[in-house]
Short mmCIF file of C-alpha atoms in Angstrom, two decimals:
data_model
loop_
_atom_site.label_atom_id
_atom_site.label_comp_id
_atom_site.label_asym_id
_atom_site.label_seq_id
_atom_site.Cartn_x
_atom_site.Cartn_y
_atom_site.Cartn_z
CA UNK X 1 -20.89 16.29 -12.07
CA UNK X 2 -20.78 14.11 -8.96
CA UNK X 3 -20.40 10.46 -9.36
CA UNK X 4 -19.87 10.52 -13.11
CA UNK X 5 -16.50 9.01 -14.45
CA UNK X 6 -15.40 8.20 -17.65
CA UNK X 7 -12.85 5.15 -17.65
CA UNK X 8 -10.99 3.85 -20.78
CA UNK X 9 -9.16 0.53 -19.76
CA UNK X 10 -7.85 -2.34 -21.81
CA UNK X 11 -9.50 -4.75 -19.71
CA UNK X 12 -13.15 -3.47 -19.23
CA UNK X 13 -15.68 -0.44 -18.83
CA UNK X 14 -17.25 -0.50 -15.40
CA UNK X 15 -20.21 1.50 -16.05
CA UNK X 16 -22.52 3.46 -13.63
CA UNK X 17 -26.28 3.33 -12.59
CA UNK X 18 -26.93 -0.35 -12.33
CA UNK X 19 -29.94 -1.52 -10.90
CA UNK X 20 -29.42 -3.17 -7.35
CA UNK X 21 -29.28 -7.14 -7.46
CA UNK X 22 -31.42 -9.25 -5.44
CA UNK X 23 -30.89 -12.53 -3.93
CA UNK X 24 -32.00 -15.80 -5.53
CA UNK X 25 -35.26 -17.19 -3.99
CA UNK X 26 -34.18 -20.64 -2.79
CA UNK X 27 -30.31 -19.50 -2.18
CA UNK X 28 -29.17 -22.95 -2.92
CA UNK X 29 -29.87 -23.61 -6.70
CA UNK X 30 -28.06 -21.59 -9.37
CA UNK X 31 -29.72 -20.57 -12.48
CA UNK X 32 -28.18 -21.39 -16.01
CA UNK X 33 -27.57 -18.68 -18.26
CA UNK X 34 -30.86 -20.04 -20.01
CA UNK X 35 -32.60 -19.10 -16.88
CA UNK X 36 -33.67 -22.62 -16.03
CA UNK X 37 -32.34 -24.50 -13.00
CA UNK X 38 -29.04 -26.22 -13.46
CA UNK X 39 -26.08 -27.54 -11.60
CA UNK X 40 -23.64 -25.06 -9.71
CA UNK X 41 -20.76 -26.48 -12.30
CA UNK X 42 -22.60 -24.84 -15.32
CA UNK X 43 -22.75 -21.54 -13.33
CA UNK X 44 -19.22 -21.92 -12.33
CA UNK X 45 -18.06 -22.37 -16.04
CA UNK X 46 -20.33 -19.65 -17.09
CA UNK X 47 -18.74 -17.19 -14.55
CA UNK X 48 -15.22 -18.35 -15.33
CA UNK X 49 -15.84 -17.57 -18.85
CA UNK X 50 -16.91 -14.03 -18.04
CA UNK X 51 -13.81 -13.36 -16.17
CA UNK X 52 -11.45 -15.24 -18.04
CA UNK X 53 -9.84 -12.14 -19.84
CA UNK X 54 -8.96 -10.53 -16.76
CA UNK X 55 -7.68 -13.74 -14.83
CA UNK X 56 -5.10 -16.35 -15.64
CA UNK X 57 -6.85 -19.43 -17.00
CA UNK X 58 -4.56 -21.58 -14.95
CA UNK X 59 -5.34 -19.35 -11.55
CA UNK X 60 -9.03 -19.81 -12.53
CA UNK X 61 -8.61 -23.75 -12.70
CA UNK X 62 -6.32 -24.25 -9.63
CA UNK X 63 -8.12 -24.79 -6.41
CA UNK X 64 -5.52 -23.46 -4.42
CA UNK X 65 -5.62 -19.91 -6.00
CA UNK X 66 -7.68 -17.16 -4.83
CA UNK X 67 -8.83 -16.70 -8.33
CA UNK X 68 -10.61 -20.07 -8.26
CA UNK X 69 -11.59 -19.59 -4.52
CA UNK X 70 -13.31 -16.28 -5.41
CA UNK X 71 -15.31 -17.82 -8.54
CA UNK X 72 -16.36 -20.96 -6.40
CA UNK X 73 -17.68 -18.47 -3.61
CA UNK X 74 -19.78 -16.92 -6.43
CA UNK X 75 -21.01 -20.12 -7.83
CA UNK X 76 -21.82 -21.78 -4.65
CA UNK X 77 -22.51 -19.22 -1.88
CA UNK X 78 -23.26 -16.01 -3.49
CA UNK X 79 -26.98 -15.32 -3.42
CA UNK X 80 -27.24 -12.58 -5.73
CA UNK X 81 -28.87 -13.08 -9.15
CA UNK X 82 -26.91 -12.15 -12.20
CA UNK X 83 -27.72 -12.98 -15.68
CA UNK X 84 -24.99 -15.00 -17.30
CA UNK X 85 -25.98 -14.20 -20.72
CA UNK X 86 -23.68 -11.24 -21.27
CA UNK X 87 -25.83 -8.28 -20.52
CA UNK X 88 -24.45 -8.14 -16.80
CA UNK X 89 -20.59 -9.32 -17.34
CA UNK X 90 -19.49 -5.73 -15.95
CA UNK X 91 -21.46 -6.30 -12.98
CA UNK X 92 -20.01 -9.87 -12.39
CA UNK X 93 -16.57 -8.57 -13.20
CA UNK X 94 -16.73 -6.05 -10.30
CA UNK X 95 -18.35 -8.56 -7.70
CA UNK X 96 -15.53 -11.20 -8.73
CA UNK X 97 -12.68 -8.55 -8.35
CA UNK X 98 -14.07 -7.57 -4.80
CA UNK X 99 -14.42 -11.31 -3.81
CA UNK X 100 -11.04 -11.78 -5.23
CA UNK X 101 -9.57 -9.24 -2.81
CA UNK X 102 -10.88 -11.20 0.08
CA UNK X 103 -9.40 -14.25 -0.90
CA UNK X 104 -6.25 -12.94 -1.88
CA UNK X 105 -5.48 -10.90 1.26
CA UNK X 106 -6.64 -13.61 3.66
CA UNK X 107 -10.06 -12.44 4.41
CA UNK X 108 -10.75 -15.21 6.85
CA UNK X 109 -8.22 -13.47 9.20
CA UNK X 110 -9.38 -9.99 8.54
CA UNK X 111 -10.10 -7.82 11.81
CA UNK X 112 -13.48 -7.40 10.47
CA UNK X 113 -13.91 -3.79 12.04
CA UNK X 114 -16.41 -1.71 10.69
CA UNK X 115 -14.18 1.10 9.08
CA UNK X 116 -16.94 3.89 9.47
CA UNK X 117 -16.30 3.37 13.66
CA UNK X 118 -12.61 3.30 13.21
CA UNK X 119 -10.46 5.45 15.51
CA UNK X 120 -8.45 6.34 12.70
CA UNK X 121 -11.10 7.88 10.76
CA UNK X 122 -12.80 9.42 14.03
CA UNK X 123 -11.00 12.69 13.90
CA UNK X 124 -11.83 14.13 10.28
CA UNK X 125 -10.12 17.55 10.83
CA UNK X 126 -6.88 15.56 11.56
CA UNK X 127 -7.08 13.00 8.58
CA UNK X 128 -9.62 14.90 6.61
CA UNK X 129 -7.71 14.36 3.30
CA UNK X 130 -8.92 10.58 3.72
CA UNK X 131 -11.82 11.32 5.88
CA UNK X 132 -14.94 9.69 4.09
CA UNK X 133 -16.87 12.95 4.35
CA UNK X 134 -14.19 14.36 2.00
CA UNK X 135 -14.83 11.84 -0.77
CA UNK X 136 -16.76 13.68 -2.95
CA UNK X 137 -19.43 11.97 -5.01
CA UNK X 138 -18.75 8.63 -3.04
CA UNK X 139 -21.05 6.91 -0.90
CA UNK X 140 -19.51 4.75 1.87
CA UNK X 141 -21.04 1.48 3.32
CA UNK X 142 -24.57 2.30 1.76
CA UNK X 143 -26.20 -0.22 4.55
CA UNK X 144 -24.04 1.07 7.25
CA UNK X 145 -21.29 -1.41 6.50
CA UNK X 146 -22.55 -5.17 5.89
CA UNK X 147 -19.98 -7.82 6.72
CA UNK X 148 -17.42 -8.04 3.82
CA UNK X 149 -18.23 -10.96 1.56
CA UNK X 150 -21.89 -10.68 2.67
CA UNK X 151 -23.84 -13.16 0.17
CA UNK X 152 -27.22 -11.30 0.20
CA UNK X 153 -26.11 -7.69 -0.35
CA UNK X 154 -24.50 -5.74 -3.09
CA UNK X 155 -20.70 -4.88 -2.76
CA UNK X 156 -21.49 -1.15 -2.41
CA UNK X 157 -23.16 -2.08 1.09
CA UNK X 158 -19.96 -3.85 2.15
CA UNK X 159 -17.75 -2.48 5.04
CA UNK X 160 -14.89 -0.61 3.63
CA UNK X 161 -16.40 -0.04 0.30
CA UNK X 162 -17.70 3.00 -1.47
CA UNK X 163 -19.70 3.21 -4.66
CA UNK X 164 -20.15 6.61 -6.91
CA UNK X 165 -23.41 8.46 -6.20
CA UNK X 166 -26.24 7.13 -8.16
CA UNK X 167 -24.76 4.11 -9.34
CA UNK X 168 -23.56 0.46 -8.36
CA UNK X 169 -19.81 1.26 -9.62
CA UNK X 170 -17.20 0.66 -6.94
CA UNK X 171 -15.09 4.02 -6.18
CA UNK X 172 -13.18 3.33 -2.83
CA UNK X 173 -11.85 0.52 -0.98
CA UNK X 174 -10.51 1.62 2.54
CA UNK X 175 -9.08 -0.40 5.23
CA UNK X 176 -6.87 0.20 8.05
CA UNK X 177 -5.36 -2.10 10.59
CA UNK X 178 -7.56 -4.67 8.98
CA UNK X 179 -4.93 -7.65 9.27
CA UNK X 180 -4.94 -8.18 5.57
CA UNK X 181 -1.90 -10.47 4.45
CA UNK X 182 -1.18 -11.97 1.03
CA UNK X 183 -1.05 -9.88 -2.08
CA UNK X 184 -2.90 -7.16 -3.86
CA UNK X 185 -4.43 -8.96 -7.00
CA UNK X 186 -3.50 -7.57 -10.54
CA UNK X 187 -7.36 -7.64 -11.35
CA UNK X 188 -7.98 -4.82 -8.79
CA UNK X 189 -6.86 -2.20 -11.48
CA UNK X 190 -9.79 -3.17 -13.67
CA UNK X 191 -12.02 -1.21 -11.06
CA UNK X 192 -12.94 2.23 -11.61
CA UNK X 193 -11.39 3.15 -8.45
CA UNK X 194 -10.62 6.66 -7.24
CA UNK X 195 -9.62 5.52 -3.85
CA UNK X 196 -7.38 2.48 -2.84
CA UNK X 197 -6.40 2.68 0.79
CA UNK X 198 -5.03 -0.59 2.55
CA UNK X 199 -2.78 0.75 5.29
CA UNK X 200 -1.22 -0.81 8.67
CA UNK X 201 -1.41 -4.69 7.29
CA UNK X 202 0.99 -7.11 6.44
CA UNK X 203 0.30 -7.37 2.80
CA UNK X 204 3.38 -8.69 1.00
CA UNK X 205 4.50 -8.96 -2.66
CA UNK X 206 4.54 -6.21 -5.00
CA UNK X 207 2.46 -3.32 -5.91
CA UNK X 208 0.81 -4.31 -9.37
CA UNK X 209 2.17 -2.07 -12.00
CA UNK X 210 -1.26 -2.03 -13.82
CA UNK X 211 -2.54 0.08 -10.91
CA UNK X 212 -0.74 3.06 -12.15
CA UNK X 213 -2.82 2.81 -15.45
CA UNK X 214 -6.09 3.46 -13.37
CA UNK X 215 -7.28 7.00 -14.94
CA UNK X 216 -9.48 7.88 -12.10
CA UNK X 217 -7.26 6.88 -9.18
CA UNK X 218 -6.87 9.84 -6.90
CA UNK X 219 -5.69 8.33 -3.64
CA UNK X 220 -3.22 5.36 -3.50
CA UNK X 221 -2.25 4.78 0.28
CA UNK X 222 -0.68 1.41 0.97
CA UNK X 223 1.37 2.82 4.16
CA UNK X 224 2.69 0.61 6.53
CA UNK X 225 2.78 -2.90 4.90
CA UNK X 226 5.56 -5.32 3.77
CA UNK X 227 5.45 -4.61 0.08
CA UNK X 228 8.73 -5.04 -1.88
CA UNK X 229 9.86 -4.11 -5.49
CA UNK X 230 10.45 -0.78 -6.98
CA UNK X 231 8.26 2.23 -8.21
CA UNK X 232 8.21 1.97 -11.93
CA UNK X 233 8.28 4.61 -14.57
CA UNK X 234 4.61 3.60 -15.41
CA UNK X 235 3.54 5.55 -12.27
CA UNK X 236 3.59 8.64 -14.76
CA UNK X 237 0.42 7.08 -16.18
CA UNK X 238 -1.50 7.88 -13.05
CA UNK X 239 -2.18 11.50 -14.22
CA UNK X 240 -5.16 11.94 -11.97
CA UNK X 241 -3.20 10.73 -8.52
CA UNK X 242 -3.32 13.51 -5.88
CA UNK X 243 -2.33 11.47 -2.85
CA UNK X 244 0.41 8.59 -2.85
CA UNK X 245 1.57 7.04 0.39
CA UNK X 246 3.99 4.00 0.04
CA UNK X 247 5.66 4.72 3.31
CA UNK X 248 7.13 2.19 5.58
CA UNK X 249 7.30 -0.80 3.21
CA UNK X 250 10.31 -2.55 1.69
CA UNK X 251 10.54 -0.62 -1.62
CA UNK X 252 13.93 -0.57 -3.42
CA UNK X 253 15.46 1.35 -6.49
CA UNK X 254 15.23 4.71 -7.35
CA UNK X 255 12.26 7.30 -7.41
CA UNK X 256 11.29 7.43 -11.00
CA UNK X 257 11.41 10.87 -12.64
CA UNK X 258 8.06 10.16 -14.05
CA UNK X 259 6.62 10.76 -10.33
CA UNK X 260 7.45 14.47 -10.64
CA UNK X 261 5.70 15.17 -13.77
CA UNK X 262 2.36 14.22 -11.87
CA UNK X 263 0.92 17.46 -11.85
CA UNK X 264 -2.09 16.81 -9.64
CA UNK X 265 -0.01 15.55 -6.56
CA UNK X 266 -0.77 17.04 -3.37
CA UNK X 267 0.82 14.57 -0.95
CA UNK X 268 3.75 12.38 -1.63
CA UNK X 269 4.99 10.13 1.27
CA UNK X 270 7.57 7.70 0.50
CA UNK X 271 9.49 7.62 4.01
CA UNK X 272 11.05 4.39 5.47
CA UNK X 273 11.66 2.41 2.55
CA UNK X 274 15.01 1.54 0.73
CA UNK X 275 15.00 3.97 -1.71
CA UNK X 276 18.22 5.21 -3.41
CA UNK X 277 19.26 7.69 -6.17
CA UNK X 278 18.75 11.41 -5.97
CA UNK X 279 15.73 13.54 -5.66
CA UNK X 280 14.28 13.30 -9.23
CA UNK X 281 11.23 15.62 -8.94
CA UNK X 282 10.39 18.22 -11.32
CA UNK X 283 9.33 20.89 -8.56
CA UNK X 284 8.15 23.28 -11.26
CA UNK X 285 5.39 20.73 -12.16
CA UNK X 286 4.86 19.81 -8.56
CA UNK X 287 3.61 23.26 -7.52
CA UNK X 288 0.60 21.76 -5.96
CA UNK X 289 2.34 19.53 -3.63
CA UNK X 290 1.44 20.38 0.16
CA UNK X 291 3.14 17.41 1.79
CA UNK X 292 6.26 15.64 0.64
CA UNK X 293 8.40 13.27 2.90
CA UNK X 294 11.21 10.83 1.63
CA UNK X 295 12.78 10.54 4.97
CA UNK X 296 14.52 7.20 6.28
CA UNK X 297 15.89 6.00 2.92
CA UNK X 298 19.12 5.97 1.07
CA UNK X 299 18.82 9.07 -1.18
CA UNK X 300 22.10 10.91 -2.01
CA UNK X 301 23.07 13.98 -4.15
CA UNK X 302 22.08 17.62 -3.46
CA UNK X 303 18.80 19.48 -2.92
CA UNK X 304 18.16 21.46 -6.17
CA UNK X 305 17.38 24.93 -5.61
CA UNK X 306 14.28 24.45 -7.82
CA UNK X 307 12.76 23.28 -4.82
CA UNK X 308 11.82 26.84 -4.02
CA UNK X 309 8.84 26.53 -6.79
CA UNK X 310 6.56 24.12 -4.89
CA UNK X 311 5.09 27.40 -3.41
CA UNK X 312 2.13 25.43 -1.55
CA UNK X 313 4.45 23.07 0.38
CA UNK X 314 3.72 22.99 3.88
CA UNK X 315 5.94 19.97 4.85
CA UNK X 316 9.10 18.98 3.56
CA UNK X 317 11.00 15.96 5.09
CA UNK X 318 14.06 14.43 3.91
CA UNK X 319 15.64 13.16 7.27
CA UNK X 320 18.02 10.21 7.54
CA UNK X 321 19.32 10.10 4.08
CA UNK X 322 22.65 10.82 2.52
CA UNK X 323 22.07 14.29 1.05
CA UNK X 324 25.06 16.35 0.49
CA UNK X 325 25.86 20.19 -0.39
CA UNK X 326 24.16 23.27 0.99
CA UNK X 327 20.49 23.93 2.02
CA UNK X 328 19.40 25.90 -0.75
CA UNK X 329 18.50 29.55 0.00
CA UNK X 330 15.41 29.19 -2.03
CA UNK X 331 13.84 27.14 0.79
CA UNK X 332 12.67 30.75 1.71
CA UNK X 333 10.28 31.00 -1.14
CA UNK X 334 8.02 28.62 0.61
CA UNK X 335 6.35 30.65 2.67
CA UNK X 336 3.67 28.41 3.88
CA UNK X 337 6.12 25.91 5.10
CA UNK X 338 5.31 24.47 8.44
CA UNK X 339 7.77 21.90 8.92
CA UNK X 340 11.47 21.56 7.30
CA UNK X 341 13.12 18.08 8.17
CA UNK X 342 16.75 17.57 6.93
CA UNK X 343 18.20 16.20 9.81
CA UNK X 344 20.43 12.86 9.63
CA UNK X 345 22.32 14.24 6.40
CA UNK X 346 25.53 15.14 5.32
CA UNK X 347 24.71 18.70 4.42
CA UNK X 348 27.42 21.66 4.90
CA UNK X 349 27.45 25.20 4.91
CA UNK X 350 25.44 27.71 6.49
CA UNK X 351 21.77 28.05 7.74
CA UNK X 352 20.13 30.45 5.30
CA UNK X 353 18.89 33.60 6.66
CA UNK X 354 16.06 33.02 4.16
CA UNK X 355 14.37 30.69 6.26
CA UNK X 356 12.98 33.83 8.25
CA UNK X 357 10.53 34.17 5.20
CA UNK X 358 8.65 30.96 6.21
CA UNK X 359 6.44 32.78 8.40
CA UNK X 360 4.23 29.80 9.62
CA UNK X 361 7.22 27.62 10.31
CA UNK X 362 6.54 25.44 13.37
CA UNK X 363 9.37 22.70 13.31
CA UNK X 364 12.95 23.27 12.07
CA UNK X 365 15.05 19.86 12.17
CA UNK X 366 18.43 20.35 10.99
CA UNK X 367 20.37 18.25 13.51
CA UNK X 368 23.10 15.77 12.76
CA UNK X 369 24.64 17.42 9.71
CA UNK X 370 27.86 19.14 9.03
CA UNK X 371 26.52 22.67 9.14
CA UNK X 372 28.76 25.35 10.21
CA UNK X 373 29.13 29.15 10.55
CA UNK X 374 26.70 30.75 12.78
CA UNK X 375 22.92 30.48 13.74
CA UNK X 376 21.09 33.30 11.54
CA UNK X 377 19.65 36.01 13.81
CA UNK X 378 16.48 35.76 11.35
CA UNK X 379 15.54 32.59 13.31
CA UNK X 380 14.29 34.72 16.31
CA UNK X 381 11.84 36.31 13.68
CA UNK X 382 9.90 33.01 13.38
CA UNK X 383 7.34 33.39 15.86
CA UNK X 384 5.28 30.32 15.20
CA UNK X 385 8.37 28.03 15.86
CA UNK X 386 7.73 25.03 18.22
CA UNK X 387 10.89 23.03 17.83
CA UNK X 388 14.07 24.10 16.85
CA UNK X 389 16.74 21.22 16.40
CA UNK X 390 20.08 22.29 15.28
CA UNK X 391 22.11 19.81 17.60
CA UNK X 392 25.01 17.73 16.49
CA UNK X 393 26.42 20.07 14.01
CA UNK X 394 29.58 22.37 13.76
CA UNK X 395 27.78 25.77 14.41
CA UNK X 396 29.88 28.55 15.85
CA UNK X 397 29.16 31.88 17.31
CA UNK X 398 26.95 32.87 19.84
CA UNK X 399 23.06 31.93 20.59
CA UNK X 400 21.12 34.69 18.97
CA UNK X 401 19.48 36.66 21.76
CA UNK X 402 15.59 37.33 21.45
CA UNK X 403 15.01 33.43 21.11
CA UNK X 404 13.32 33.51 24.59
CA UNK X 405 10.77 35.95 23.09
CA UNK X 406 9.30 33.11 20.85
CA UNK X 407 5.87 32.75 22.23
CA UNK X 408 5.57 29.33 20.98
CA UNK X 409 8.75 27.53 21.34
CA UNK X 410 8.79 24.40 23.46
CA UNK X 411 12.07 22.80 22.30
CA UNK X 412 15.38 24.07 21.78
CA UNK X 413 18.26 21.92 20.83
CA UNK X 414 21.74 23.36 20.30
CA UNK X 415 23.97 20.58 22.13
CA UNK X 416 27.12 19.32 20.51
CA UNK X 417 27.91 22.29 18.52
CA UNK X 418 30.75 24.90 19.08
CA UNK X 419 28.78 27.61 20.28
CA UNK X 420 30.39 30.32 22.49
CA UNK X 421 29.47 33.19 24.47
CA UNK X 422 26.97 33.21 27.39
CA UNK X 423 23.56 31.90 27.50
CA UNK X 424 21.17 35.08 26.80
CA UNK X 425 19.17 36.14 29.77
CA UNK X 426 15.75 35.24 29.88
CA UNK X 427 16.28 32.02 27.67
CA UNK X 428 15.81 29.85 30.85
CA UNK X 429 12.87 31.92 31.99
CA UNK X 430 10.78 32.32 28.86
CA UNK X 431 7.86 30.43 30.26
CA UNK X 432 7.26 28.57 27.00
CA UNK X 433 10.51 26.48 26.67
CA UNK X 434 10.25 22.85 28.28
CA UNK X 435 13.19 21.52 26.69
CA UNK X 436 16.49 23.30 26.66
CA UNK X 437 19.53 21.38 25.30
CA UNK X 438 22.97 23.21 25.61
CA UNK X 439 25.43 20.58 26.46
CA UNK X 440 28.49 19.89 24.89
CA UNK X 441 29.29 23.45 23.55
CA UNK X 442 31.79 26.29 24.68
CA UNK X 443 29.31 28.37 26.74
CA UNK X 444 31.07 30.37 29.06
CA UNK X 445 29.80 32.79 32.19
CA UNK X 446 27.88 32.40 35.10
CA UNK X 447 24.32 31.08 35.41
CA UNK X 448 23.28 33.94 37.59
CA UNK X 449 19.64 34.64 37.36
CA UNK X 450 19.29 32.84 34.00
CA UNK X 451 17.05 30.05 35.37
CA UNK X 452 15.62 31.61 38.51
CA UNK X 453 12.19 31.53 37.30
CA UNK X 454 12.47 28.66 35.10
CA UNK X 455 9.19 26.68 36.49
CA UNK X 456 8.12 25.49 32.91
CA UNK X 457 11.41 23.67 32.07
CA UNK X 458 11.10 19.79 32.00
CA UNK X 459 14.56 19.08 30.71
CA UNK X 460 17.77 21.38 30.60
CA UNK X 461 21.29 19.91 30.04
CA UNK X 462 24.31 21.90 30.48
CA UNK X 463 27.10 19.61 30.97
CA UNK X 464 30.58 20.02 29.16
CA UNK X 465 30.65 23.81 28.80
CA UNK X 466 32.56 26.23 30.88
CA UNK X 467 29.63 27.53 32.90
CA UNK X 468 29.80 28.29 36.71
CA UNK X 469 27.28 28.60 39.30
CA UNK X 470 24.56 26.05 40.81
CA UNK X 471 21.36 25.11 39.30
CA UNK X 472 20.08 23.02 42.15
CA UNK X 473 17.33 25.24 42.94
CA UNK X 474 15.60 23.73 39.96
CA UNK X 475 15.07 20.68 41.81
CA UNK X 476 12.18 22.48 43.45
CA UNK X 477 10.56 22.62 39.63
CA UNK X 478 9.37 19.91 37.50
CA UNK X 479 12.56 19.35 35.95
CA UNK X 480 13.05 15.70 35.20
CA UNK X 481 16.29 15.93 33.71
CA UNK X 482 19.05 18.24 34.74
CA UNK X 483 22.79 18.23 33.94
CA UNK X 484 24.39 21.18 35.44
CA UNK X 485 28.02 22.38 35.16
CA UNK X 486 30.83 20.05 36.29
CA UNK X 487 30.94 19.83 40.21
CA UNK X 488 32.81 18.18 42.91
CA UNK X 489 31.80 15.20 44.23
CA UNK X 490 30.47 17.14 47.44
CA UNK X 491 28.79 19.61 45.26
CA UNK X 492 27.21 16.92 43.16
CA UNK X 493 25.71 15.32 46.25
CA UNK X 494 24.33 18.76 47.40
CA UNK X 495 22.39 18.76 43.88
CA UNK X 496 20.36 15.56 44.32
CA UNK X 497 18.32 16.18 41.21
CA UNK X 498 21.23 16.80 38.94
CA UNK X 499 22.57 14.02 36.86
CA UNK X 500 25.61 14.00 34.53
CA UNK X 501 24.85 12.35 31.45
CA UNK X 502 28.34 12.62 29.57
CA UNK X 503 29.92 9.78 27.72
CA UNK X 504 29.66 9.10 23.89
CA UNK X 505 28.10 11.36 21.69
CA UNK X 506 25.20 9.31 20.27
CA UNK X 507 21.92 10.74 19.90
CA UNK X 508 19.59 10.13 22.78
CA UNK X 509 22.50 10.03 25.26
CA UNK X 510 20.27 11.15 28.08
CA UNK X 511 19.56 9.84 31.81
CA UNK X 512 16.29 8.60 30.86
CA UNK X 513 16.11 7.97 27.03
CA UNK X 514 12.65 6.42 26.98
CA UNK X 515 11.11 9.35 28.51
CA UNK X 516 13.42 11.84 26.25
CA UNK X 517 11.81 9.81 23.26
CA UNK X 518 8.22 9.67 24.63
CA UNK X 519 8.39 13.49 24.86
CA UNK X 520 9.77 14.10 21.48
CA UNK X 521 7.07 11.70 20.05
CA UNK X 522 4.41 13.50 22.12
CA UNK X 523 5.32 16.95 20.67
CA UNK X 524 5.92 15.82 17.51
CA UNK X 525 2.66 14.25 17.26
CA UNK X 526 0.90 17.40 18.47
CA UNK X 527 2.26 19.56 16.04
CA UNK X 528 1.48 17.08 13.13
CA UNK X 529 -2.14 16.96 14.30
CA UNK X 530 -2.20 20.65 14.17
CA UNK X 531 -0.55 20.68 10.61
CA UNK X 532 -2.76 18.10 9.18
CA UNK X 533 -5.77 20.20 9.83
CA UNK X 534 -4.72 22.41 7.14
CA UNK X 535 -4.21 19.81 4.34
#
């Protein structure tokens, strides 16, 4: 039932259906555990005794430590009235951990933005997997988000905090761009959390391994911090985990095989770390995974054919690693795939024709590999394609005719290959293609009428081929980057908008690399938004 949860923890059990706490009458004098007025020192010691089994004794006694500061705040500033006789120890522990999070992560410098109104959550269809409206059984910020660490309100009312429906048990902590620094306290694993979402902050240190022992944890998102250390085998204990994002941190070591056995996983985002080793996932047990991205790491080895068993996967990214071997034909089994990203590896062999079975594919990124042979004719059968990036390979043969008929194709990158033959008629006049990169191949023949109606082209690169003819007439269109066949100086002056961007073969060797990157980002982001709506 919604809001109900059974938590077995070696530290404590945080139970549901507590009554709301009320502030003390005077707000100054604390009550002793006998109910009579007493010194705050007595309250401090009583609180210390209550939390001593989850926090180190030395940390609770050292005035420079966040554990001491959290306890001191509860003893001296907190205005909620707790019984210190032991009946409310669970409530005390929960509040202590929430206060400790504040002092452990530089709460004094938090951005303090009410997360309900944060732009990151403003578009629920785009980010609905983390949209609060999809936190079933969890009420976020019950009082419209009181200031975090408000001494007169229950922590369920604090901004960025959610509790289970019908109870005062904290279920979710979620902050984005909150300028959180310091470290994540180990004690946080004592909570009965379903969602821990602390992204885009300079949090340092390591991820407490005890987090992976939280039996109810469904979402762990620590994206874009400065967390170091490794991902331990212990992650296999997080059997309820559905969403894990540790991307853009400083994590090292290998991806533990135990992660691949988490059968509830739907989203795995580990890109932009310093991970090494091979892809260890048990794809047969990961059939619920819809989004898997391990790009921008140092992974090696080949892609196993068993990857074709992730039948629900719509996004697979392993760009910018050191993967070798061939692209498995079993990718064709992933008929719901929307983005296949394997660029920047050392993959060889051919592009499997089975990719045409990915009927919903929107982006295929295979550039900067060692792929050879020909471009499969089957590519033109994927009518949903937006981006086809096959540049910087060793592909031979001709450009498949019919690609100009793909109704949603915006970018076709075939530059820096060994392609021969002529440019298919109509490719430049497709109406949908805005960026067409054909430079540095062995293409031949006259340009003729290929680009006579290329009003939609923004970038066209043709240099370093054996093409003939003039494309200067495109100057009248909206083209911002145009490189035509090699010309004499007089002819080049006649085409005022033509530029020749030759030189080294490095990526982004365009006349306006900043505009080039901005375009790629805009198209990429637009497509990502479309894809996220389906997660």
